[in-house]
Amino acid sequence: MVAGAYTRKSTLMANYGWVQNSSNLSTVRDTVDLIPAQGLSHNELMRAIRDQRAARGNLPSRWTWDARCRIKAVCATGMAELDRPRQGYRLTELGTALQSAVRAEEQGRKRRPLSPEEQELFRKGLLTNPPVVRVLSLLQEARLEGRGPLSKYEVGGGLGFLGDPGFTHYTADYAAASGRGFDNMEGDADKWARTILSWLMQVGWVQGAPSVVLSGQSLARYSPVDGVDRVLRYQVRSAVKYVPQEMLCSAHHSFAGLIQRRRVALLEALAGAGRRSPGGGGE
């Protein structure tokens, strides 16, 4: 580690809510376990992740990038929230419950499966994340409309603020024609789709479907399991969504802070209009 790294004044990251890595929910659980009841600063959590990985003998050279992805995943799965005064993080009720949840047994070098208790908590946490709900809705809509399973590219095309800097997306045909392989040819939104699809498979809401071959390459596709319609109809509506300002515009934008504040104001105005309209919950 570079001398002095993550020992100075702590500051939050520029973006949250969109996760390109940390697709393993058991790894997210490991990170949640590092957050004490009183919370901690961003730098403290970065150092805790580094120490955890070093103790397990799997600290990569790019550990800081991976650690930031893990922190974003903890927030995106509903287990922690931003603590702005501390410039760090605090557990949600779900995160506190997850720390006490029974773990499934390790299976050698394979990904540790979630225990039923962990799976149920992650199900509740994932529904607080609008992009996760969007992915589940896209898959269900495709099934109902007879369009069949979707690939990460088709899902990625329906995510984020398309056209904004930092929200890139490729079509499956374009990725296939590039000759670089589907693992190496992804836009930002396609990476987010891949991560979210993995989470949804681990909690049992999405399943793998027959792949499609494009330019001689096999492309994975996904479909929702039976019962997802009830999740979208009832559970999604009752889940309180967590949308930090940093989720509303990429740091790649030249005026990210301004765009974020404008979009926050728009969401607040829409929420207020909903409360005042007939049937919107207002008096």
XYZ file of N, CA and C in Angstrom:
849
model
N 0.841 -1.194 0.000
C 0.000 0.000 0.000
C 0.874 1.241 0.000
N 0.464 2.258 -0.741
C 1.198 3.508 -0.769
C 1.168 4.146 0.609
N 2.328 4.606 1.065
C 2.413 5.196 2.401
C 1.421 6.347 2.531
N 0.653 6.334 3.605
C -0.288 7.411 3.865
C -1.639 7.246 3.206
N -1.810 6.206 2.365
C -3.087 6.022 1.678
C -4.205 5.758 2.670
N -5.313 6.503 2.514
C -6.516 6.337 3.335
C -6.252 6.553 4.824
N -5.298 7.446 5.115
C -5.049 7.819 6.507
C -5.307 9.306 6.725
N -5.570 10.035 5.645
C -5.839 11.462 5.759
C -7.339 11.695 5.935
N -7.792 12.931 5.682
C -9.200 13.270 5.864
C -10.077 12.409 4.961
N -11.132 11.851 5.538
C -12.017 10.955 4.799
C -13.044 11.742 3.997
N -13.304 11.301 2.765
C -14.352 11.894 1.939
C -15.116 10.783 1.230
N -16.400 11.005 1.001
C -17.210 10.041 0.273
C -16.813 10.009 -1.196
N -17.234 8.955 -1.901
C -16.950 8.833 -3.317
C -17.908 9.705 -4.128
N -17.572 9.886 -5.401
C -18.373 10.759 -6.259
C -19.657 10.095 -6.740
N -19.710 8.767 -6.742
C -20.883 8.057 -7.247
C -21.241 6.868 -6.376
N -22.538 6.636 -6.229
C -23.062 5.457 -5.532
C -24.279 4.968 -6.309
N -24.686 3.727 -6.037
C -25.901 3.191 -6.640
C -25.671 2.345 -7.860
N -24.537 2.547 -8.556
C -24.223 1.794 -9.771
C -22.963 0.986 -9.506
N -23.048 -0.349 -9.617
C -21.949 -1.239 -9.229
C -21.501 -2.068 -10.423
N -20.233 -1.968 -10.775
C -19.704 -2.708 -11.916
C -19.033 -4.010 -11.515
N -18.845 -4.235 -10.245
C -18.162 -5.438 -9.788
C -18.868 -5.890 -8.510
N -18.232 -6.745 -7.734
C -18.825 -7.245 -6.495
C -20.154 -7.932 -6.763
N -20.148 -8.841 -7.737
C -21.364 -9.567 -8.088
C -21.669 -10.700 -7.122
N -20.737 -11.015 -6.222
C -20.922 -12.102 -5.264
C -21.519 -11.543 -3.972
N -22.750 -11.920 -3.652
C -23.410 -11.384 -2.461
C -22.782 -11.877 -1.167
N -22.121 -13.023 -1.180
C -21.432 -13.469 0.034
C -20.250 -12.544 0.329
N -19.643 -11.968 -0.713
C -18.584 -10.973 -0.516
C -19.168 -9.687 0.051
N -20.354 -9.322 -0.409
C -21.034 -8.152 0.153
C -21.300 -8.382 1.638
N -21.718 -9.578 1.993
C -21.940 -9.904 3.410
C -20.648 -9.733 4.203
N -19.534 -10.188 3.653
C -18.254 -10.047 4.339
C -17.934 -8.572 4.612
N -18.294 -7.715 3.678
C -18.025 -6.284 3.828
C -18.959 -5.661 4.848
N -20.218 -6.065 4.848
C -21.172 -5.573 5.840
C -20.680 -5.894 7.252
N -20.081 -7.053 7.426
C -19.597 -7.462 8.740
C -18.496 -6.558 9.278
N -17.892 -5.741 8.423
C -16.809 -4.853 8.844
C -17.318 -3.530 9.405
N -18.608 -3.245 9.253
C -19.157 -1.954 9.685
C -19.669 -2.079 11.125
N -19.107 -1.335 12.062
C -19.565 -1.412 13.449
C -20.906 -0.720 13.642
N -21.521 -0.975 14.767
C -22.855 -0.418 15.034
C -22.863 1.103 14.984
N -21.766 1.734 15.400
C -21.711 3.187 15.414
C -21.339 3.794 14.064
N -21.071 2.948 13.066
C -20.668 3.428 11.765
C -19.170 3.685 11.691
N -18.689 4.097 10.546
C -17.269 4.386 10.363
C -17.075 5.255 9.136
N -15.891 5.850 9.015
C -15.602 6.733 7.887
C -15.267 5.918 6.647
N -15.267 6.592 5.486
C -14.921 5.916 4.236
C -13.508 5.338 4.310
N -12.563 6.117 4.802
C -11.186 5.629 4.877
C -11.051 4.439 5.816
N -11.785 4.465 6.929
C -11.734 3.344 7.859
C -12.256 2.071 7.217
N -13.323 2.183 6.425
C -13.861 0.991 5.770
C -12.911 0.505 4.678
N -12.292 1.415 3.945
C -11.302 1.012 2.952
C -10.170 0.225 3.604
N -9.667 0.710 4.722
C -8.567 0.010 5.403
C -9.028 -1.338 5.940
N -10.281 -1.394 6.434
C -10.803 -2.658 6.964
C -10.916 -3.703 5.866
N -11.347 -3.289 4.679
C -11.433 -4.218 3.544
C -10.042 -4.699 3.156
N -9.098 -3.774 3.104
C -7.711 -4.159 2.784
C -7.187 -5.190 3.775
N -7.394 -4.936 5.072
C -6.887 -5.851 6.093
C -7.579 -7.205 6.024
N -8.884 -7.200 5.743
C -9.629 -8.455 5.628
C -9.081 -9.299 4.481
N -8.848 -8.675 3.347
C -8.347 -9.403 2.183
C -6.904 -9.863 2.393
N -6.103 -9.028 3.038
C -4.713 -9.411 3.306
C -4.660 -10.613 4.240
N -5.546 -10.643 5.254
C -5.577 -11.759 6.197
C -5.979 -13.062 5.523
N -6.745 -12.962 4.448
C -7.184 -14.150 3.713
C -6.228 -14.519 2.583
N -5.179 -13.710 2.417
C -4.177 -14.016 1.407
C -4.614 -13.755 -0.012
N -5.588 -12.856 -0.226
C -6.043 -12.575 -1.587
C -6.166 -11.074 -1.842
N -5.122 -10.329 -1.443
C -5.112 -8.895 -1.649
C -4.505 -8.585 -3.020
N -5.329 -8.128 -3.986
C -4.808 -7.852 -5.333
C -4.064 -6.522 -5.375
N -3.314 -6.310 -6.440
C -2.572 -5.058 -6.577
C -3.526 -3.874 -6.722
N -4.679 -4.110 -7.345
C -5.678 -3.050 -7.514
C -6.737 -3.136 -6.407
N -6.321 -3.317 -5.190
C -7.267 -3.543 -4.099
C -8.161 -2.331 -3.851
N -7.655 -1.125 -4.138
C -8.458 0.063 -3.851
C -9.684 0.132 -4.753
N -9.510 -0.206 -6.036
C -10.648 -0.201 -6.964
C -11.681 -1.232 -6.527
N -11.214 -2.426 -6.179
C -12.128 -3.482 -5.742
C -12.835 -3.086 -4.450
N -12.115 -2.451 -3.529
C -12.715 -2.041 -2.255
C -13.812 -1.010 -2.474
N -13.585 -0.074 -3.389
C -14.625 0.922 -3.672
C -15.872 0.259 -4.258
N -15.662 -0.758 -5.117
C -16.805 -1.489 -5.663
C -17.578 -2.198 -4.558
N -16.860 -2.774 -3.605
C -17.527 -3.475 -2.497
C -18.350 -2.507 -1.654
N -17.817 -1.321 -1.426
C -18.540 -0.330 -0.636
C -19.814 0.113 -1.368
N -19.699 0.352 -2.679
C -20.886 0.706 -3.455
C -21.934 -0.410 -3.400
N -21.466 -1.664 -3.430
C -22.388 -2.795 -3.398
C -23.117 -2.888 -2.062
N -22.430 -2.592 -0.975
C -23.055 -2.625 0.349
C -24.213 -1.628 0.414
N -24.004 -0.440 -0.185
C -25.069 0.568 -0.198
C -26.167 0.210 -1.196
N -25.777 -0.336 -2.348
C -26.752 -0.652 -3.399
C -27.654 -1.819 -3.043
N -27.227 -2.661 -2.104
C -28.047 -3.802 -1.688
C -28.855 -3.507 -0.428
N -28.858 -2.245 -0.003
C -29.705 -1.847 1.113
C -29.169 -2.160 2.489
N -27.880 -2.480 2.601
C -27.314 -2.875 3.888
C -26.641 -1.724 4.641
N -26.335 -0.637 3.944
C -25.725 0.527 4.583
C -26.170 1.779 3.848
N -26.061 2.903 4.524
C -26.387 4.204 3.938
C -25.222 5.156 4.155
N -25.218 6.233 3.375
C -24.179 7.243 3.533
C -24.394 8.009 4.834
N -23.312 8.241 5.556
C -23.318 9.064 6.763
C -22.513 10.315 6.423
N -23.194 11.339 5.953
C -22.490 12.511 5.427
C -21.691 13.269 6.486
N -22.221 13.490 7.711
C -21.402 14.177 8.710
C -20.078 13.455 8.986
N -20.111 12.140 8.970
C -18.909 11.351 9.217
C -18.082 11.158 7.953
N -18.710 11.443 6.790
C -18.092 11.113 5.504
C -17.785 9.618 5.453
N -18.822 8.850 5.790
C -18.666 7.400 5.843
C -20.002 6.703 5.728
N -20.184 5.653 6.549
C -21.322 4.755 6.359
C -21.888 4.298 7.700
N -23.190 4.034 7.692
C -23.852 3.458 8.850
C -24.752 2.329 8.371
N -24.940 1.334 9.215
C -25.772 0.187 8.872
C -27.249 0.573 8.826
N -27.987 -0.062 7.938
C -29.438 0.008 7.977
C -29.936 -1.103 8.906
N -31.240 -1.145 9.132
C -31.788 -2.235 9.939
C -31.501 -3.582 9.284
N -31.566 -3.619 7.963
C -31.276 -4.865 7.250
C -29.812 -5.254 7.410
N -28.924 -4.268 7.353
C -27.508 -4.555 7.521
C -27.194 -5.094 8.907
N -27.845 -4.522 9.918
C -27.657 -5.020 11.286
C -28.158 -6.452 11.405
N -29.304 -6.737 10.795
C -29.849 -8.100 10.818
C -28.942 -9.066 10.070
N -28.356 -8.612 8.975
C -27.486 -9.484 8.187
C -26.257 -9.907 8.983
N -25.738 -9.017 9.812
C -24.563 -9.365 10.607
C -24.838 -10.531 11.559
N -26.091 -10.710 11.931
C -26.460 -11.797 12.837
C -27.001 -13.025 12.117
N -27.149 -12.933 10.802
C -27.746 -14.026 10.035
C -26.811 -15.229 9.959
N -27.407 -16.411 9.925
C -26.636 -17.653 9.808
C -25.966 -17.710 8.442
N -24.711 -18.125 8.412
C -23.975 -18.292 7.160
C -24.092 -19.724 6.660
N -24.125 -19.882 5.342
C -24.043 -21.223 4.761
C -22.591 -21.691 4.824
N -22.384 -22.979 4.703
C -21.039 -23.537 4.759
C -20.250 -23.186 3.501
N -18.946 -22.953 3.681
C -18.065 -22.727 2.537
C -18.001 -23.993 1.695
N -17.809 -23.819 0.390
C -17.718 -24.960 -0.520
C -16.411 -24.907 -1.304
N -15.318 -25.045 -0.573
C -14.008 -25.014 -1.203
C -13.756 -23.655 -1.827
N -13.321 -23.655 -3.075
C -13.037 -22.402 -3.773
C -14.257 -21.843 -4.491
N -15.354 -22.561 -4.437
C -16.555 -22.089 -5.097
C -17.164 -20.928 -4.322
N -17.990 -20.148 -4.997
C -18.702 -19.064 -4.348
C -19.547 -19.608 -3.209
N -19.416 -19.008 -2.027
C -20.224 -19.463 -0.901
C -21.676 -19.115 -1.169
N -22.574 -20.104 -1.115
C -23.995 -19.798 -1.341
C -24.556 -19.018 -0.161
N -25.659 -18.367 -0.385
C -26.326 -17.664 0.693
C -27.180 -18.632 1.493
N -27.231 -18.425 2.793
C -28.161 -19.190 3.608
C -29.565 -18.658 3.349
N -30.618 -19.408 3.677
C -31.983 -18.896 3.471
C -32.225 -17.568 4.178
N -31.626 -17.388 5.360
C -31.806 -16.139 6.092
C -31.106 -14.982 5.376
N -29.887 -15.211 4.896
C -29.178 -14.181 4.134
C -29.936 -13.835 2.863
N -30.425 -14.854 2.180
C -31.138 -14.637 0.926
C -32.363 -13.764 1.130
N -33.117 -14.009 2.182
C -34.320 -13.229 2.441
C -33.976 -11.774 2.754
N -32.905 -11.550 3.513
C -32.503 -10.180 3.829
C -32.022 -9.443 2.581
N -31.283 -10.124 1.725
C -30.837 -9.489 0.491
C -32.016 -9.211 -0.442
N -33.017 -10.068 -0.439
C -34.206 -9.793 -1.242
C -34.834 -8.468 -0.826
N -34.976 -8.271 0.467
C -35.560 -7.025 0.961
C -34.663 -5.840 0.627
N -33.362 -6.022 0.780
C -32.435 -4.935 0.515
C -32.374 -4.541 -0.945
N -32.413 -5.518 -1.840
C -32.326 -5.224 -3.266
C -33.511 -4.405 -3.761
N -34.663 -4.569 -3.135
C -35.854 -3.836 -3.564
C -35.791 -2.361 -3.198
N -34.794 -1.947 -2.385
C -34.622 -0.525 -2.089
C -33.840 0.180 -3.196
N -33.313 -0.579 -4.156
C -32.462 -0.045 -5.217
C -33.258 0.050 -6.522
N -33.589 1.252 -7.003
C -34.377 1.388 -8.234
C -33.792 0.681 -9.451
N -32.469 0.706 -9.709
C -31.957 -0.038 -10.862
C -32.221 -1.541 -10.786
N -32.191 -2.114 -9.594
C -32.495 -3.536 -9.445
C -33.948 -3.800 -9.817
N -34.830 -2.961 -9.329
C -36.255 -3.100 -9.662
C -36.459 -2.939 -11.171
N -35.727 -2.022 -11.774
C -35.830 -1.801 -13.215
C -35.422 -3.049 -13.993
N -34.341 -3.695 -13.585
C -33.890 -4.916 -14.268
C -34.950 -6.000 -14.150
N -35.493 -6.178 -12.961
C -36.517 -7.200 -12.757
C -37.746 -6.900 -13.617
N -38.100 -5.623 -13.715
C -39.253 -5.223 -14.536
C -39.001 -5.472 -16.015
N -37.794 -5.171 -16.494
C -37.469 -5.387 -17.896
C -37.576 -6.863 -18.265
N -37.092 -7.731 -17.400
C -37.158 -9.169 -17.662
C -38.605 -9.657 -17.679
N -39.395 -9.169 -16.717
C -40.792 -9.585 -16.646
C -41.582 -9.065 -17.836
N -41.342 -7.815 -18.238
C -42.033 -7.248 -19.396
C -41.711 -8.030 -20.665
N -40.446 -8.410 -20.820
C -40.034 -9.179 -22.002
C -40.756 -10.520 -22.047
N -40.912 -11.146 -20.901
C -41.609 -12.435 -20.858
C -43.095 -12.267 -21.200
N -43.731 -11.263 -20.617
C -45.154 -11.057 -20.857
C -45.442 -10.670 -22.312
N -44.493 -9.961 -22.933
C -44.678 -9.516 -24.311
C -44.197 -10.540 -25.328
N -43.718 -11.690 -24.848
C -43.287 -12.750 -25.744
C -41.938 -12.523 -26.393
N -41.122 -11.612 -25.829
C -39.803 -11.352 -26.401
C -38.741 -12.281 -25.844
N -39.144 -13.103 -24.885
C -38.240 -14.129 -24.375
C -37.161 -13.593 -23.449
N -36.136 -14.414 -23.183
C -35.043 -14.019 -22.286
C -34.252 -12.837 -22.843
N -33.553 -12.126 -21.954
C -32.741 -10.978 -22.341
C -31.286 -11.206 -21.966
N -30.388 -10.608 -22.745
C -28.961 -10.626 -22.420
C -28.629 -9.382 -21.597
N -27.410 -9.317 -21.096
C -26.987 -8.139 -20.332
C -27.042 -6.874 -21.184
N -26.865 -7.013 -22.494
C -26.896 -5.838 -23.370
C -28.309 -5.288 -23.500
N -29.273 -6.161 -23.648
C -30.660 -5.706 -23.759
C -31.124 -5.085 -22.441
N -30.687 -5.652 -21.335
C -31.026 -5.074 -20.034
C -30.304 -3.748 -19.847
N -29.015 -3.710 -20.189
C -28.242 -2.484 -20.041
C -28.800 -1.330 -20.850
N -29.437 -1.654 -21.988
C -30.032 -0.609 -22.812
C -31.196 0.098 -22.152
N -31.724 -0.485 -21.085
C -32.845 0.132 -20.379
C -32.477 0.673 -19.023
N -31.167 0.829 -18.757
C -30.704 1.286 -17.447
C -30.074 2.668 -17.518
N -30.222 3.423 -16.454
C -29.478 4.657 -16.285
C -29.965 5.819 -17.120
N -29.126 6.859 -17.179
C -29.436 8.072 -17.924
C -28.734 7.978 -19.274
N -29.332 7.248 -20.197
C -28.704 7.000 -21.488
C -28.429 8.315 -22.204
N -27.224 8.443 -22.718
C -26.801 9.676 -23.362
C -25.944 10.534 -22.460
N -26.054 10.366 -21.147
C -25.185 11.067 -20.206
C -23.766 10.509 -20.279
N -22.748 11.330 -20.046
C -21.391 10.794 -19.899
C -21.357 9.796 -18.747
N -20.676 8.680 -18.950
C -20.578 7.682 -17.894
C -21.690 6.656 -17.913
N -22.620 6.752 -18.879
C -23.712 5.782 -18.993
C -23.684 5.156 -20.387
N -22.543 4.600 -20.750
C -22.387 4.015 -22.076
C -23.079 2.658 -22.168
N -23.412 2.267 -23.413
C -24.100 0.999 -23.652
C -23.802 0.528 -25.065
N -23.587 -0.799 -25.220
C -23.393 -1.400 -26.539
C -24.544 -2.360 -26.828
N -24.855 -2.527 -28.099
C -25.800 -3.569 -28.474
C -25.054 -4.894 -28.556
N -25.790 -5.997 -28.475
C -25.171 -7.312 -28.557
C -24.509 -7.520 -29.920
N -25.150 -7.062 -30.972
C -24.585 -7.221 -32.312
C -23.271 -6.457 -32.451
N -23.223 -5.253 -31.902
C -21.996 -4.456 -31.973
C -20.872 -5.134 -31.192
N -21.205 -5.634 -29.996
C -20.196 -6.317 -29.183
C -19.680 -7.566 -29.889
N -20.583 -8.319 -30.524
C -20.179 -9.538 -31.236
C -19.276 -9.203 -32.415
N -19.627 -8.158 -33.142
C -18.844 -7.782 -34.324
C -17.468 -7.253 -33.970
N -17.281 -6.788 -32.737
C -15.983 -6.242 -32.339
C -14.899 -7.312 -32.273
N -15.321 -8.578 -32.066
C -14.367 -9.662 -31.969
C -13.620 -9.729 -30.656
N -13.976 -8.879 -29.711
C -13.273 -8.841 -28.417
C -13.864 -9.796 -27.393
N -14.995 -10.391 -27.677
C -15.643 -11.279 -26.720
C -16.596 -10.516 -25.827
N -17.654 -11.184 -25.424
C -18.679 -10.519 -24.629
C -18.194 -10.130 -23.230
N -17.178 -10.816 -22.716
C -16.653 -10.470 -21.391
C -15.840 -9.182 -21.427
N -15.301 -8.845 -22.586
C -14.403 -7.692 -22.692
C -15.000 -6.508 -23.427
N -16.235 -6.645 -23.876
C -16.871 -5.557 -24.635
C -18.182 -5.198 -23.952
N -18.119 -4.267 -23.033
C -19.291 -3.845 -22.272
C -19.274 -2.335 -22.079
N -20.432 -1.715 -22.196
C -20.585 -0.331 -21.781
C -20.814 -0.301 -20.280
N -20.819 0.889 -19.701
C -21.037 0.997 -18.251
C -22.361 0.360 -17.842
N -23.426 0.676 -18.570
C -24.746 0.144 -18.229
C -24.800 -1.369 -18.371
N -24.046 -1.926 -19.316
C -24.014 -3.377 -19.506
C -23.312 -4.058 -18.323
N -22.294 -3.397 -17.782
C -21.609 -3.932 -16.595
C -22.545 -3.917 -15.396
N -23.294 -2.825 -15.238
C -24.249 -2.766 -14.127
C -25.302 -3.854 -14.280
N -25.760 -4.054 -15.509
C -26.762 -5.089 -15.760
C -26.212 -6.461 -15.380
N -24.974 -6.736 -15.746
C -24.357 -8.033 -15.427
C -24.312 -8.259 -13.916
N -23.907 -7.237 -13.182
C -23.827 -7.364 -11.724
C -25.204 -7.586 -11.118
N -26.181 -6.783 -11.521
C -27.523 -6.907 -10.959
C -28.143 -8.252 -11.306
N -27.943 -8.726 -12.519
C -28.466 -10.040 -12.906
C -27.885 -11.133 -12.020
N -26.605 -11.024 -11.697
C -25.986 -12.006 -10.800
C -26.626 -11.962 -9.420
N -26.851 -10.761 -8.894
C -27.508 -10.641 -7.590
C -28.887 -11.287 -7.614
N -29.641 -10.991 -8.665
C -31.006 -11.513 -8.746
C -31.028 -13.034 -8.885
N -30.024 -13.609 -9.518
C -29.932 -15.068 -9.593
C -29.637 -15.662 -8.222
N -28.794 -14.992 -7.446
C -28.414 -15.515 -6.128
C -29.556 -15.475 -5.118
N -30.497 -14.550 -5.299
C -31.650 -14.515 -4.390
C -32.834 -15.290 -4.942
N -32.661 -15.922 -6.112
C -33.687 -16.813 -6.639
C -34.798 -16.164 -7.422
N -34.601 -14.934 -7.909
C -35.635 -14.253 -8.682
C -35.400 -14.321 -10.185
N -34.189 -14.664 -10.593
C -33.840 -14.746 -12.016
C -33.098 -16.053 -12.256
N -33.276 -16.606 -13.437
C -32.614 -17.863 -13.793
C -31.947 -17.737 -15.158
N -30.937 -18.559 -15.389
C -30.298 -18.592 -16.681
C -31.224 -19.210 -17.711
N -31.137 -18.733 -18.947
C -31.964 -19.233 -20.049
C -31.032 -19.698 -21.168
N -31.565 -20.423 -22.157
C -30.710 -20.854 -23.274
C -29.994 -19.667 -23.903
N -28.703 -19.825 -24.135
C -27.909 -18.748 -24.718
C -28.201 -18.617 -26.209
N -27.756 -17.513 -26.778
C -27.882 -17.280 -28.208
C -26.480 -17.129 -28.784
N -26.275 -17.583 -30.012
C -24.959 -17.514 -30.653
C -24.939 -16.351 -31.641
N -23.979 -15.446 -31.456
C -23.791 -14.307 -32.348
C -22.339 -14.286 -32.811
N -22.134 -14.290 -34.112
C -20.776 -14.270 -34.682
C -19.914 -15.378 -34.078
N -20.537 -16.541 -33.875
C -19.809 -17.682 -33.357
C -19.542 -17.643 -31.869
N -20.119 -16.664 -31.150
C -19.905 -16.525 -29.705
C -21.219 -16.750 -28.960
N -21.134 -17.454 -27.851
C -22.313 -17.751 -27.044
C -22.577 -16.615 -26.058
N -23.779 -16.073 -26.094
C -24.164 -14.958 -25.233
C -25.215 -15.419 -24.226
N -24.917 -15.257 -22.943
C -25.831 -15.673 -21.879
C -27.092 -14.818 -21.877
N -28.208 -15.449 -21.547
C -29.487 -14.741 -21.436
C -30.179 -15.157 -20.143
N -31.152 -14.343 -19.747
C -31.769 -14.519 -18.432
C -33.275 -14.294 -18.514
N -33.989 -14.937 -17.583
C -35.440 -14.762 -17.517
C -35.864 -14.793 -16.047
N -37.001 -14.180 -15.714
C -37.480 -14.184 -14.330
C -38.117 -15.531 -13.993
N -38.115 -15.885 -12.727
C -38.763 -17.117 -12.287
C -40.244 -16.829 -12.062
N -41.027 -17.884 -11.956
C -42.443 -17.725 -11.638
C -42.576 -17.051 -10.273
N -43.496 -16.154 -10.152
C -43.712 -15.466 -8.882
C -43.145 -14.054 -8.846
N -42.308 -13.706 -9.831
C -41.735 -12.367 -9.862
C -42.817 -11.318 -10.080
N -43.889 -11.689 -10.762
C -44.983 -10.740 -10.958
C -45.557 -10.280 -9.625
N -45.627 -11.195 -8.646
C -46.140 -10.819 -7.324
C -45.144 -9.928 -6.587
N -43.850 -10.186 -6.773
C -42.829 -9.328 -6.172
C -42.973 -7.905 -6.689
N -43.128 -7.757 -8.001
C -43.251 -6.433 -8.607
C -44.567 -5.760 -8.252
N -45.592 -6.547 -8.071
C -46.919 -5.979 -7.817
C -47.091 -5.539 -6.373
N -46.500 -6.262 -5.438
C -46.738 -5.986 -4.020
C -45.482 -5.550 -3.263
N -44.433 -6.372 -3.290
C -43.265 -6.088 -2.457
C -42.519 -4.839 -2.900
N -42.404 -4.623 -4.200
C -41.686 -3.451 -4.700
C -42.363 -2.168 -4.235
N -43.676 -2.138 -4.253
C -44.404 -0.921 -3.905
C -44.243 -0.548 -2.439
N -44.066 -1.534 -1.581
C -43.951 -1.250 -0.150
C -42.519 -0.983 0.298
N -41.543 -1.222 -0.583
C -40.140 -1.017 -0.223
C -39.768 0.456 -0.373
N -39.151 1.015 0.646
C -38.692 2.400 0.599
C -37.385 2.445 -0.193
N -37.360 3.245 -1.256
C -36.188 3.288 -2.134
C -35.111 4.200 -1.558
N -33.856 3.815 -1.794
C -32.723 4.620 -1.336
C -32.009 5.191 -2.557
N -32.084 6.518 -2.717
C -31.500 7.173 -3.893
C -30.621 8.333 -3.432
N -29.346 8.075 -3.134
C -28.458 9.185 -2.783
C -28.235 10.093 -3.980
N -27.941 11.349 -3.715
C -27.732 12.327 -4.789
C -26.690 11.839 -5.791
N -25.665 11.170 -5.306
C -24.559 10.734 -6.158
C -24.966 9.680 -7.178
N -26.174 9.172 -7.055
C -26.673 8.163 -7.986
C -27.257 8.789 -9.251
N -27.519 10.098 -9.205
C -28.326 10.742 -10.231
C -27.531 11.341 -11.386
N -26.217 11.249 -11.332
C -25.393 11.724 -12.451
C -23.978 11.219 -12.247
N -23.355 10.763 -13.313
C -21.995 10.245 -13.232
C -20.987 11.345 -12.962
N -19.916 10.993 -12.268
C -18.832 11.946 -12.011
C -18.102 12.315 -13.297
N -18.349 11.564 -14.388
C -17.731 11.880 -15.673
C -18.337 13.140 -16.291
N -19.492 13.551 -15.811
C -20.150 14.747 -16.335
C -19.395 15.985 -15.858
N -19.260 16.971 -16.726
C -18.523 18.187 -16.384
C -19.184 18.972 -15.254
N -20.499 18.857 -15.129
C -21.228 19.583 -14.082
C -22.067 18.598 -13.278
N -21.407 17.550 -12.784
C -22.125 16.471 -12.102
C -22.923 16.970 -10.903
N -22.311 17.783 -10.052
C -23.000 18.261 -8.863
C -24.250 19.043 -9.194
N -24.170 19.900 -10.205
C -25.324 20.700 -10.622
C -26.444 19.813 -11.155
N -26.094 18.856 -12.000
C -27.108 17.960 -12.569
C -27.755 17.127 -11.466
N -26.941 16.667 -10.525
C -27.479 15.876 -9.416
C -28.490 16.689 -8.620
N -28.161 17.931 -8.300
C -29.074 18.760 -7.507
C -30.365 19.047 -8.269
N -30.267 19.270 -9.579
C -31.466 19.501 -10.384
C -32.371 18.274 -10.382
N -31.776 17.116 -10.497
C -32.574 15.887 -10.537
C -33.165 15.567 -9.170
N -32.454 15.911 -8.105
C -33.024 15.763 -6.764
C -34.262 16.647 -6.635
N -34.147 17.896 -7.083
C -35.286 18.821 -7.005
C -36.466 18.311 -7.822
N -36.179 17.733 -8.992
C -37.252 17.193 -9.833
C -37.949 16.031 -9.147
N -37.168 15.110 -8.555
C -37.763 13.971 -7.858
C -38.601 14.431 -6.670
N -38.120 15.445 -5.944
C -38.878 15.962 -4.803
C -40.182 16.599 -5.268
N -40.126 17.309 -6.400
C -41.341 17.939 -6.927
C -42.349 16.886 -7.361
N -41.875 15.830 -8.021
C -42.768 14.759 -8.454
C -43.382 14.037 -7.260
N -42.564 13.821 -6.220
C -43.081 13.154 -5.022
C -44.142 14.016 -4.351
N -43.906 15.324 -4.305
C -44.880 16.227 -3.705
C -46.173 16.258 -4.489
N -46.061 16.240 -5.823
C -47.262 16.244 -6.660
C -48.063 14.957 -6.457
N -47.349 13.860 -6.272
C -48.024 12.574 -6.054
C -48.795 12.562 -4.757
N -48.220 13.204 -3.728
C -48.913 13.242 -2.428
C -50.146 14.128 -2.482
N -50.123 15.167 -3.337
C -51.251 16.091 -3.396
C -52.360 15.638 -4.336
N -52.020 14.721 -5.261
C -53.016 14.309 -6.250
C -54.006 13.332 -5.635
N -55.221 13.219 -6.231
C -56.207 12.259 -5.730
C -55.623 10.845 -5.714
N -55.702 10.206 -4.589
C -55.179 8.849 -4.464
C -53.686 8.820 -4.245
N -53.044 10.006 -4.104
C -51.602 10.058 -3.950
C -51.144 9.997 -2.516
N -52.046 9.850 -1.580
C -51.655 9.702 -0.187
C -51.784 11.001 0.602
N -52.093 12.117 -0.069
C -52.251 13.368 0.653
C -53.644 13.513 1.216
N -53.836 14.481 2.074
C -55.147 14.697 2.677
C -56.044 15.503 1.726
